[in-house]
């Protein structure tokens, strides 16, 4: 069974940093592109960042570019999101989502982890 | 960046058919994916590509597309289909992705 478990969320002050992790199991992690998607309280979904299976390419939403860094460790079956210069508007549940198919980065997000809550507040 | 617009809410009688639409310029060149999200849960992929269902998704879910509009149809709705539904597609600018505004489906 595919499992994605996020961790690292919490309360941080504006301007602070946080590193999210996503532990993957139940599939060959190194063959799938991975993504971070967030959802502000009571709001819709927003794609945040994506990374190809070999880390050869990374992609960011304009709203986080220059502040967030996505990375992965295929030896540890783990995905990361380093978040710097956090803003109040970054408050959201952050989901880790696998690209459904192995190989090319297609943006078919599934399955998803249960998410980790990031709250940016003073 | 592209935007994907959905009707905020739709209601349907139990056992009837409901169509949820998603409009946006990016849909003229990219297929939409569709996600179901129930309260307090993570989204679940229900349709991807032209009209493909992941394993475990009932056959009553189907997808279609015409021009800049994508549709998710639920044929013979069940009570457990009450949820929020989001579309998404590749942004027309490249390897960026955009989600629709979401549609809340209520089963009467």
PDB file of C-alpha atoms in Angstrom:
ATOM      1  CA  UNK A   1       0.000   0.000   0.000  1.00  0.00           C
ATOM      2  CA  UNK A   2       1.311   3.428  -0.947  1.00  0.00           C
ATOM      3  CA  UNK A   3       1.834   5.685   2.056  1.00  0.00           C
ATOM      4  CA  UNK A   4       2.951   9.285   2.284  1.00  0.00           C
ATOM      5  CA  UNK A   5       3.467  10.738   5.748  1.00  0.00           C
ATOM      6  CA  UNK A   6       4.231  14.431   6.180  1.00  0.00           C
ATOM      7  CA  UNK A   7       5.880  15.947   9.219  1.00  0.00           C
ATOM      8  CA  UNK A   8       7.551  19.156  10.311  1.00  0.00           C
ATOM      9  CA  UNK A   9       4.600  21.504  10.446  1.00  0.00           C
ATOM     10  CA  UNK A  10       3.967  23.846  13.343  1.00  0.00           C
ATOM     11  CA  UNK A  11       3.701  27.438  14.493  1.00  0.00           C
ATOM     12  CA  UNK A  12       6.312  29.886  13.245  1.00  0.00           C
ATOM     13  CA  UNK A  13       6.608  33.663  13.318  1.00  0.00           C
ATOM     14  CA  UNK A  14       6.549  35.723  10.112  1.00  0.00           C
ATOM     15  CA  UNK A  15       9.991  35.754   8.561  1.00  0.00           C
ATOM     16  CA  UNK A  16      10.857  32.412  10.093  1.00  0.00           C
ATOM     17  CA  UNK A  17      11.752  29.081   8.523  1.00  0.00           C
ATOM     18  CA  UNK A  18      10.430  25.553   8.603  1.00  0.00           C
ATOM     19  CA  UNK A  19      11.399  22.305   6.899  1.00  0.00           C
ATOM     20  CA  UNK A  20       8.712  19.834   5.935  1.00  0.00           C
ATOM     21  CA  UNK A  21       9.399  16.174   5.285  1.00  0.00           C
ATOM     22  CA  UNK A  22       7.408  13.485   3.526  1.00  0.00           C
ATOM     23  CA  UNK A  23       8.261   9.831   4.117  1.00  0.00           C
ATOM     24  CA  UNK A  24       7.180   7.542   1.302  1.00  0.00           C
ATOM     25  CA  UNK A  25       6.610   3.802   1.311  1.00  0.00           C
ATOM     26  CA  UNK A  26       4.849   1.117  -0.682  1.00  0.00           C
ATOM     27  CA  UNK A  27       6.215   2.107  -4.097  1.00  0.00           C
ATOM     28  CA  UNK A  28       9.502   2.752  -5.921  1.00  0.00           C
ATOM     29  CA  UNK A  29      10.026   6.342  -4.802  1.00  0.00           C
ATOM     30  CA  UNK A  30      12.940   6.993  -7.158  1.00  0.00           C
ATOM     31  CA  UNK A  31      10.787   6.551 -10.273  1.00  0.00           C
ATOM     32  CA  UNK A  32       8.078   9.107  -9.472  1.00  0.00           C
ATOM     33  CA  UNK A  33       7.995  12.881  -9.609  1.00  0.00           C
ATOM     34  CA  UNK A  34       6.718  14.400  -6.379  1.00  0.00           C
ATOM     35  CA  UNK A  35       4.835  17.535  -5.392  1.00  0.00           C
ATOM     36  CA  UNK A  36       3.801  19.780  -2.552  1.00  0.00           C
ATOM     37  CA  UNK A  37       0.277  21.188  -2.578  1.00  0.00           C
ATOM     38  CA  UNK A  38      -1.200  23.409   0.113  1.00  0.00           C
ATOM     39  CA  UNK A  39      -4.650  24.351   1.300  1.00  0.00           C
ATOM     40  CA  UNK A  40      -5.308  27.414   3.429  1.00  0.00           C
ATOM     41  CA  UNK A  41      -8.013  26.970   6.086  1.00  0.00           C
ATOM     42  CA  UNK A  42     -11.412  26.791   4.416  1.00  0.00           C
ATOM     43  CA  UNK A  43      -9.907  27.499   0.994  1.00  0.00           C
ATOM     44  CA  UNK A  44      -9.054  25.640  -2.187  1.00  0.00           C
ATOM     45  CA  UNK A  45      -5.947  23.803  -3.304  1.00  0.00           C
ATOM     46  CA  UNK A  46      -2.766  25.506  -4.471  1.00  0.00           C
ATOM     47  CA  UNK A  47       0.118  23.701  -6.159  1.00  0.00           C
ATOM     48  CA  UNK A  48       3.345  24.816  -4.477  1.00  0.00           C
ATOM     49  CA  UNK A  49       6.252  22.905  -5.993  1.00  0.00           C
ATOM     50  CA  UNK A  50       7.265  19.821  -7.947  1.00  0.00           C
ATOM     51  CA  UNK A  51      10.440  17.819  -8.480  1.00  0.00           C
ATOM     52  CA  UNK A  52      11.310  15.202 -11.048  1.00  0.00           C
ATOM     53  CA  UNK A  53      12.282  11.693 -10.016  1.00  0.00           C
ATOM     54  CA  UNK A  54      16.024  12.273 -10.393  1.00  0.00           C
ATOM     55  CA  UNK A  55      15.923  15.837  -8.989  1.00  0.00           C
ATOM     56  CA  UNK A  56      16.992  17.047 -12.430  1.00  0.00           C
ATOM     57  CA  UNK A  57      14.316  19.710 -12.471  1.00  0.00           C
ATOM     58  CA  UNK A  58      12.358  21.585  -9.837  1.00  0.00           C
ATOM     59  CA  UNK A  59       9.342  23.827 -10.256  1.00  0.00           C
ATOM     60  CA  UNK A  60       7.743  26.465  -8.062  1.00  0.00           C
ATOM     61  CA  UNK A  61       4.576  28.504  -7.931  1.00  0.00           C
ATOM     62  CA  UNK A  62       5.241  32.222  -8.309  1.00  0.00           C
ATOM     63  CA  UNK A  63       3.925  32.757  -4.787  1.00  0.00           C
ATOM     64  CA  UNK A  64       6.811  30.795  -3.226  1.00  0.00           C
ATOM     65  CA  UNK A  65       9.623  31.075  -5.759  1.00  0.00           C
ATOM     66  CA  UNK A  66      12.811  32.315  -4.142  1.00  0.00           C
ATOM     67  CA  UNK A  67      11.584  31.451  -0.636  1.00  0.00           C
ATOM     68  CA  UNK A  68      10.866  27.708  -0.782  1.00  0.00           C
ATOM     69  CA  UNK A  69      13.174  24.910  -1.913  1.00  0.00           C
ATOM     70  CA  UNK A  70      12.017  21.410  -2.800  1.00  0.00           C
ATOM     71  CA  UNK A  71      14.409  18.477  -2.595  1.00  0.00           C
ATOM     72  CA  UNK A  72      14.389  14.721  -2.266  1.00  0.00           C
ATOM     73  CA  UNK A  73      16.589  11.881  -1.078  1.00  0.00           C
ATOM     74  CA  UNK A  74      15.838   8.772  -3.108  1.00  0.00           C
ATOM     75  CA  UNK A  75      18.046   6.649  -0.834  1.00  0.00           C
ATOM     76  CA  UNK A  76      15.800   7.584   2.085  1.00  0.00           C
ATOM     77  CA  UNK A  77      12.494   7.605   0.137  1.00  0.00           C
ATOM     78  CA  UNK A  78      11.905  11.125   1.363  1.00  0.00           C
ATOM     79  CA  UNK A  79      10.721  14.457   0.011  1.00  0.00           C
ATOM     80  CA  UNK A  80      11.426  17.813   1.613  1.00  0.00           C
ATOM     81  CA  UNK A  81      10.282  21.417   1.474  1.00  0.00           C
ATOM     82  CA  UNK A  82      12.508  24.074   2.990  1.00  0.00           C
ATOM     83  CA  UNK A  83      10.400  27.153   3.647  1.00  0.00           C
ATOM     84  CA  UNK A  84      12.138  30.452   4.388  1.00  0.00           C
ATOM     85  CA  UNK A  85      10.889  34.005   4.845  1.00  0.00           C
ATOM     86  CA  UNK A  86       7.478  32.675   5.801  1.00  0.00           C
ATOM     87  CA  UNK A  87       4.477  34.956   5.554  1.00  0.00           C
ATOM     88  CA  UNK A  88       1.085  34.917   7.216  1.00  0.00           C
ATOM     89  CA  UNK A  89      -0.430  33.951   3.867  1.00  0.00           C
ATOM     90  CA  UNK A  90       1.657  30.747   3.824  1.00  0.00           C
ATOM     91  CA  UNK A  91      -0.554  29.377   6.599  1.00  0.00           C
ATOM     92  CA  UNK A  92      -2.041  26.152   5.257  1.00  0.00           C
ATOM     93  CA  UNK A  93      -2.109  22.393   5.396  1.00  0.00           C
ATOM     94  CA  UNK A  94       0.759  21.192   3.237  1.00  0.00           C
ATOM     95  CA  UNK A  95       0.240  17.941   1.372  1.00  0.00           C
ATOM     96  CA  UNK A  96       2.820  15.728  -0.223  1.00  0.00           C
ATOM     97  CA  UNK A  97       1.465  14.209  -3.453  1.00  0.00           C
ATOM     98  CA  UNK A  98       2.988  11.646  -5.760  1.00  0.00           C
ATOM     99  CA  UNK A  99       2.783  11.894  -9.516  1.00  0.00           C
ATOM    100  CA  UNK A 100       0.419   9.077 -10.384  1.00  0.00           C
ATOM    101  CA  UNK A 101       2.553   7.533 -13.122  1.00  0.00           C
ATOM    102  CA  UNK A 102       6.254   6.780 -12.990  1.00  0.00           C
ATOM    103  CA  UNK A 103       8.488   8.370 -15.587  1.00  0.00           C
ATOM    104  CA  UNK A 104       7.695  11.819 -16.994  1.00  0.00           C
ATOM    105  CA  UNK A 105       6.348  14.612 -14.819  1.00  0.00           C
ATOM    106  CA  UNK A 106       2.676  14.636 -15.749  1.00  0.00           C
ATOM    107  CA  UNK A 107       1.095  16.473 -12.843  1.00  0.00           C
ATOM    108  CA  UNK A 108      -1.464  13.767 -12.076  1.00  0.00           C
ATOM    109  CA  UNK A 109      -1.420  14.045  -8.297  1.00  0.00           C
ATOM    110  CA  UNK A 110      -2.178  10.834  -6.509  1.00  0.00           C
ATOM    111  CA  UNK A 111      -2.030   9.546  -3.902  1.00  0.00           C
ATOM    112  CA  UNK A 112      -1.701  12.273  -1.268  1.00  0.00           C
ATOM    113  CA  UNK A 113      -0.493  12.254   2.306  1.00  0.00           C
ATOM    114  CA  UNK A 114      -2.701  13.414   5.166  1.00  0.00           C
ATOM    115  CA  UNK A 115      -0.956  16.768   5.352  1.00  0.00           C
ATOM    116  CA  UNK A 116       0.852  18.805   7.957  1.00  0.00           C
ATOM    117  CA  UNK A 117      -0.384  22.171   9.239  1.00  0.00           C
ATOM    118  CA  UNK A 118       1.859  25.203   8.993  1.00  0.00           C
ATOM    119  CA  UNK A 119       0.733  28.272  10.900  1.00  0.00           C
ATOM    120  CA  UNK A 120       2.558  31.550  10.397  1.00  0.00           C
ATOM    121  CA  UNK A 121       1.608  34.017  13.091  1.00  0.00           C
ATOM    122  CA  UNK A 122       3.139  36.354  15.605  1.00  0.00           C
TER     123      UNK A 122
ATOM    124  CA  UNK B   1      -0.910  32.539 -14.818  1.00  0.00           C
ATOM    125  CA  UNK B   2      -3.937  30.492 -15.845  1.00  0.00           C
ATOM    126  CA  UNK B   3      -7.122  30.205 -13.836  1.00  0.00           C
ATOM    127  CA  UNK B   4      -9.640  27.384 -13.662  1.00  0.00           C
ATOM    128  CA  UNK B   5     -13.207  28.321 -12.805  1.00  0.00           C
ATOM    129  CA  UNK B   6     -15.800  25.999 -11.288  1.00  0.00           C
ATOM    130  CA  UNK B   7     -19.334  26.550 -10.060  1.00  0.00           C
ATOM    131  CA  UNK B   8     -19.175  26.926  -6.255  1.00  0.00           C
ATOM    132  CA  UNK B   9     -21.926  24.435  -5.497  1.00  0.00           C
ATOM    133  CA  UNK B  10     -24.293  21.961  -7.111  1.00  0.00           C
ATOM    134  CA  UNK B  11     -26.929  19.656  -5.691  1.00  0.00           C
ATOM    135  CA  UNK B  12     -28.262  16.406  -7.088  1.00  0.00           C
ATOM    136  CA  UNK B  13     -30.878  13.877  -6.038  1.00  0.00           C
ATOM    137  CA  UNK B  14     -29.629  10.495  -4.888  1.00  0.00           C
ATOM    138  CA  UNK B  15     -29.211   8.183  -7.862  1.00  0.00           C
ATOM    139  CA  UNK B  16     -29.287  10.946 -10.442  1.00  0.00           C
ATOM    140  CA  UNK B  17     -26.481  12.263 -12.641  1.00  0.00           C
ATOM    141  CA  UNK B  18     -24.449  15.382 -11.959  1.00  0.00           C
ATOM    142  CA  UNK B  19     -21.949  17.137 -14.211  1.00  0.00           C
ATOM    143  CA  UNK B  20     -19.290  19.415 -12.748  1.00  0.00           C
ATOM    144  CA  UNK B  21     -17.536  21.776 -15.113  1.00  0.00           C
ATOM    145  CA  UNK B  22     -14.146  23.453 -15.098  1.00  0.00           C
ATOM    146  CA  UNK B  23     -13.286  26.306 -17.459  1.00  0.00           C
ATOM    147  CA  UNK B  24      -9.919  27.762 -18.328  1.00  0.00           C
ATOM    148  CA  UNK B  25      -7.621  28.590 -21.209  1.00  0.00           C
ATOM    149  CA  UNK B  26      -5.109  25.888 -20.250  1.00  0.00           C
ATOM    150  CA  UNK B  27      -7.748  23.205 -20.855  1.00  0.00           C
ATOM    151  CA  UNK B  28      -7.579  23.762 -24.593  1.00  0.00           C
ATOM    152  CA  UNK B  29      -4.100  22.188 -24.577  1.00  0.00           C
ATOM    153  CA  UNK B  30      -4.008  20.037 -21.414  1.00  0.00           C
ATOM    154  CA  UNK B  31      -6.345  17.451 -19.944  1.00  0.00           C
ATOM    155  CA  UNK B  32      -7.845  18.109 -16.547  1.00  0.00           C
ATOM    156  CA  UNK B  33      -7.451  15.875 -13.550  1.00  0.00           C
ATOM    157  CA  UNK B  34     -10.206  15.680 -10.949  1.00  0.00           C
ATOM    158  CA  UNK B  35     -10.016  15.280  -7.186  1.00  0.00           C
ATOM    159  CA  UNK B  36     -12.564  14.446  -4.544  1.00  0.00           C
ATOM    160  CA  UNK B  37     -12.095  15.850  -1.051  1.00  0.00           C
ATOM    161  CA  UNK B  38     -14.270  15.020   1.914  1.00  0.00           C
ATOM    162  CA  UNK B  39     -14.213  17.105   5.123  1.00  0.00           C
ATOM    163  CA  UNK B  40     -11.042  16.630   7.116  1.00  0.00           C
ATOM    164  CA  UNK B  41      -9.493  14.338   4.519  1.00  0.00           C
ATOM    165  CA  UNK B  42      -6.829  14.629   1.864  1.00  0.00           C
ATOM    166  CA  UNK B  43      -7.875  14.921  -1.767  1.00  0.00           C
ATOM    167  CA  UNK B  44      -8.241  11.740  -3.811  1.00  0.00           C
ATOM    168  CA  UNK B  45      -7.516  11.521  -7.544  1.00  0.00           C
ATOM    169  CA  UNK B  46     -10.647  10.287  -9.341  1.00  0.00           C
ATOM    170  CA  UNK B  47      -9.956  11.115 -13.010  1.00  0.00           C
ATOM    171  CA  UNK B  48      -6.701  11.753 -14.886  1.00  0.00           C
ATOM    172  CA  UNK B  49      -5.695  12.132 -18.507  1.00  0.00           C
ATOM    173  CA  UNK B  50      -8.358  11.841 -21.172  1.00  0.00           C
ATOM    174  CA  UNK B  51     -10.775   9.786 -19.031  1.00  0.00           C
ATOM    175  CA  UNK B  52      -8.876   7.411 -16.779  1.00  0.00           C
ATOM    176  CA  UNK B  53      -9.809   6.209 -13.308  1.00  0.00           C
ATOM    177  CA  UNK B  54      -7.256   5.042 -10.748  1.00  0.00           C
ATOM    178  CA  UNK B  55      -7.809   1.623  -9.277  1.00  0.00           C
ATOM    179  CA  UNK B  56     -10.622   1.664  -6.733  1.00  0.00           C
ATOM    180  CA  UNK B  57     -12.516   4.603  -8.225  1.00  0.00           C
ATOM    181  CA  UNK B  58     -16.065   3.543  -9.200  1.00  0.00           C
ATOM    182  CA  UNK B  59     -17.088   3.442 -12.843  1.00  0.00           C
ATOM    183  CA  UNK B  60     -19.787   6.043 -12.173  1.00  0.00           C
ATOM    184  CA  UNK B  61     -17.053   8.697 -12.334  1.00  0.00           C
ATOM    185  CA  UNK B  62     -16.092   9.816 -15.846  1.00  0.00           C
ATOM    186  CA  UNK B  63     -14.337  12.739 -17.468  1.00  0.00           C
ATOM    187  CA  UNK B  64     -14.695  14.602 -20.738  1.00  0.00           C
ATOM    188  CA  UNK B  65     -13.425  17.722 -22.414  1.00  0.00           C
ATOM    189  CA  UNK B  66     -14.461  20.187 -25.103  1.00  0.00           C
ATOM    190  CA  UNK B  67     -12.538  23.288 -26.010  1.00  0.00           C
ATOM    191  CA  UNK B  68     -11.587  25.110 -22.831  1.00  0.00           C
ATOM    192  CA  UNK B  69     -14.067  23.233 -20.651  1.00  0.00           C
ATOM    193  CA  UNK B  70     -13.511  19.973 -18.795  1.00  0.00           C
ATOM    194  CA  UNK B  71     -16.295  18.039 -17.108  1.00  0.00           C
ATOM    195  CA  UNK B  72     -16.578  15.424 -14.395  1.00  0.00           C
ATOM    196  CA  UNK B  73     -19.755  13.377 -14.530  1.00  0.00           C
ATOM    197  CA  UNK B  74     -21.043  11.218 -11.728  1.00  0.00           C
ATOM    198  CA  UNK B  75     -23.697   8.845 -13.036  1.00  0.00           C
ATOM    199  CA  UNK B  76     -26.033   7.411 -10.425  1.00  0.00           C
ATOM    200  CA  UNK B  77     -24.741   9.429  -7.495  1.00  0.00           C
ATOM    201  CA  UNK B  78     -24.358   7.764  -4.127  1.00  0.00           C
ATOM    202  CA  UNK B  79     -24.517   9.367  -0.700  1.00  0.00           C
ATOM    203  CA  UNK B  80     -20.761   8.908  -0.294  1.00  0.00           C
ATOM    204  CA  UNK B  81     -20.169  11.119  -3.342  1.00  0.00           C
ATOM    205  CA  UNK B  82     -21.044  14.217  -1.310  1.00  0.00           C
ATOM    206  CA  UNK B  83     -17.771  16.120  -1.242  1.00  0.00           C
ATOM    207  CA  UNK B  84     -15.785  18.989  -2.716  1.00  0.00           C
ATOM    208  CA  UNK B  85     -14.434  18.409  -6.208  1.00  0.00           C
ATOM    209  CA  UNK B  86     -11.437  20.193  -7.690  1.00  0.00           C
ATOM    210  CA  UNK B  87     -10.078  20.144 -11.214  1.00  0.00           C
ATOM    211  CA  UNK B  88      -6.485  20.865 -12.145  1.00  0.00           C
ATOM    212  CA  UNK B  89      -4.322  21.082 -15.202  1.00  0.00           C
ATOM    213  CA  UNK B  90      -0.914  22.089 -16.398  1.00  0.00           C
ATOM    214  CA  UNK B  91      -0.542  25.830 -16.620  1.00  0.00           C
ATOM    215  CA  UNK B  92      -0.137  27.151 -20.156  1.00  0.00           C
ATOM    216  CA  UNK B  93       3.233  28.640 -19.164  1.00  0.00           C
ATOM    217  CA  UNK B  94       4.983  25.286 -18.609  1.00  0.00           C
ATOM    218  CA  UNK B  95       5.561  22.836 -15.781  1.00  0.00           C
ATOM    219  CA  UNK B  96       3.341  24.664 -13.346  1.00  0.00           C
ATOM    220  CA  UNK B  97      -0.049  23.454 -12.243  1.00  0.00           C
ATOM    221  CA  UNK B  98      -3.245  25.217 -11.336  1.00  0.00           C
ATOM    222  CA  UNK B  99      -6.309  24.021  -9.427  1.00  0.00           C
ATOM    223  CA  UNK B 100      -9.887  24.986 -10.001  1.00  0.00           C
ATOM    224  CA  UNK B 101     -11.875  26.955  -7.458  1.00  0.00           C
ATOM    225  CA  UNK B 102     -13.764  23.864  -6.326  1.00  0.00           C
ATOM    226  CA  UNK B 103     -17.369  22.662  -6.433  1.00  0.00           C
ATOM    227  CA  UNK B 104     -19.277  21.461  -3.398  1.00  0.00           C
ATOM    228  CA  UNK B 105     -21.579  18.611  -4.373  1.00  0.00           C
ATOM    229  CA  UNK B 106     -24.593  18.012  -2.142  1.00  0.00           C
ATOM    230  CA  UNK B 107     -26.628  14.826  -2.455  1.00  0.00           C
ATOM    231  CA  UNK B 108     -30.308  15.385  -1.754  1.00  0.00           C
TER     232      UNK B 108
END
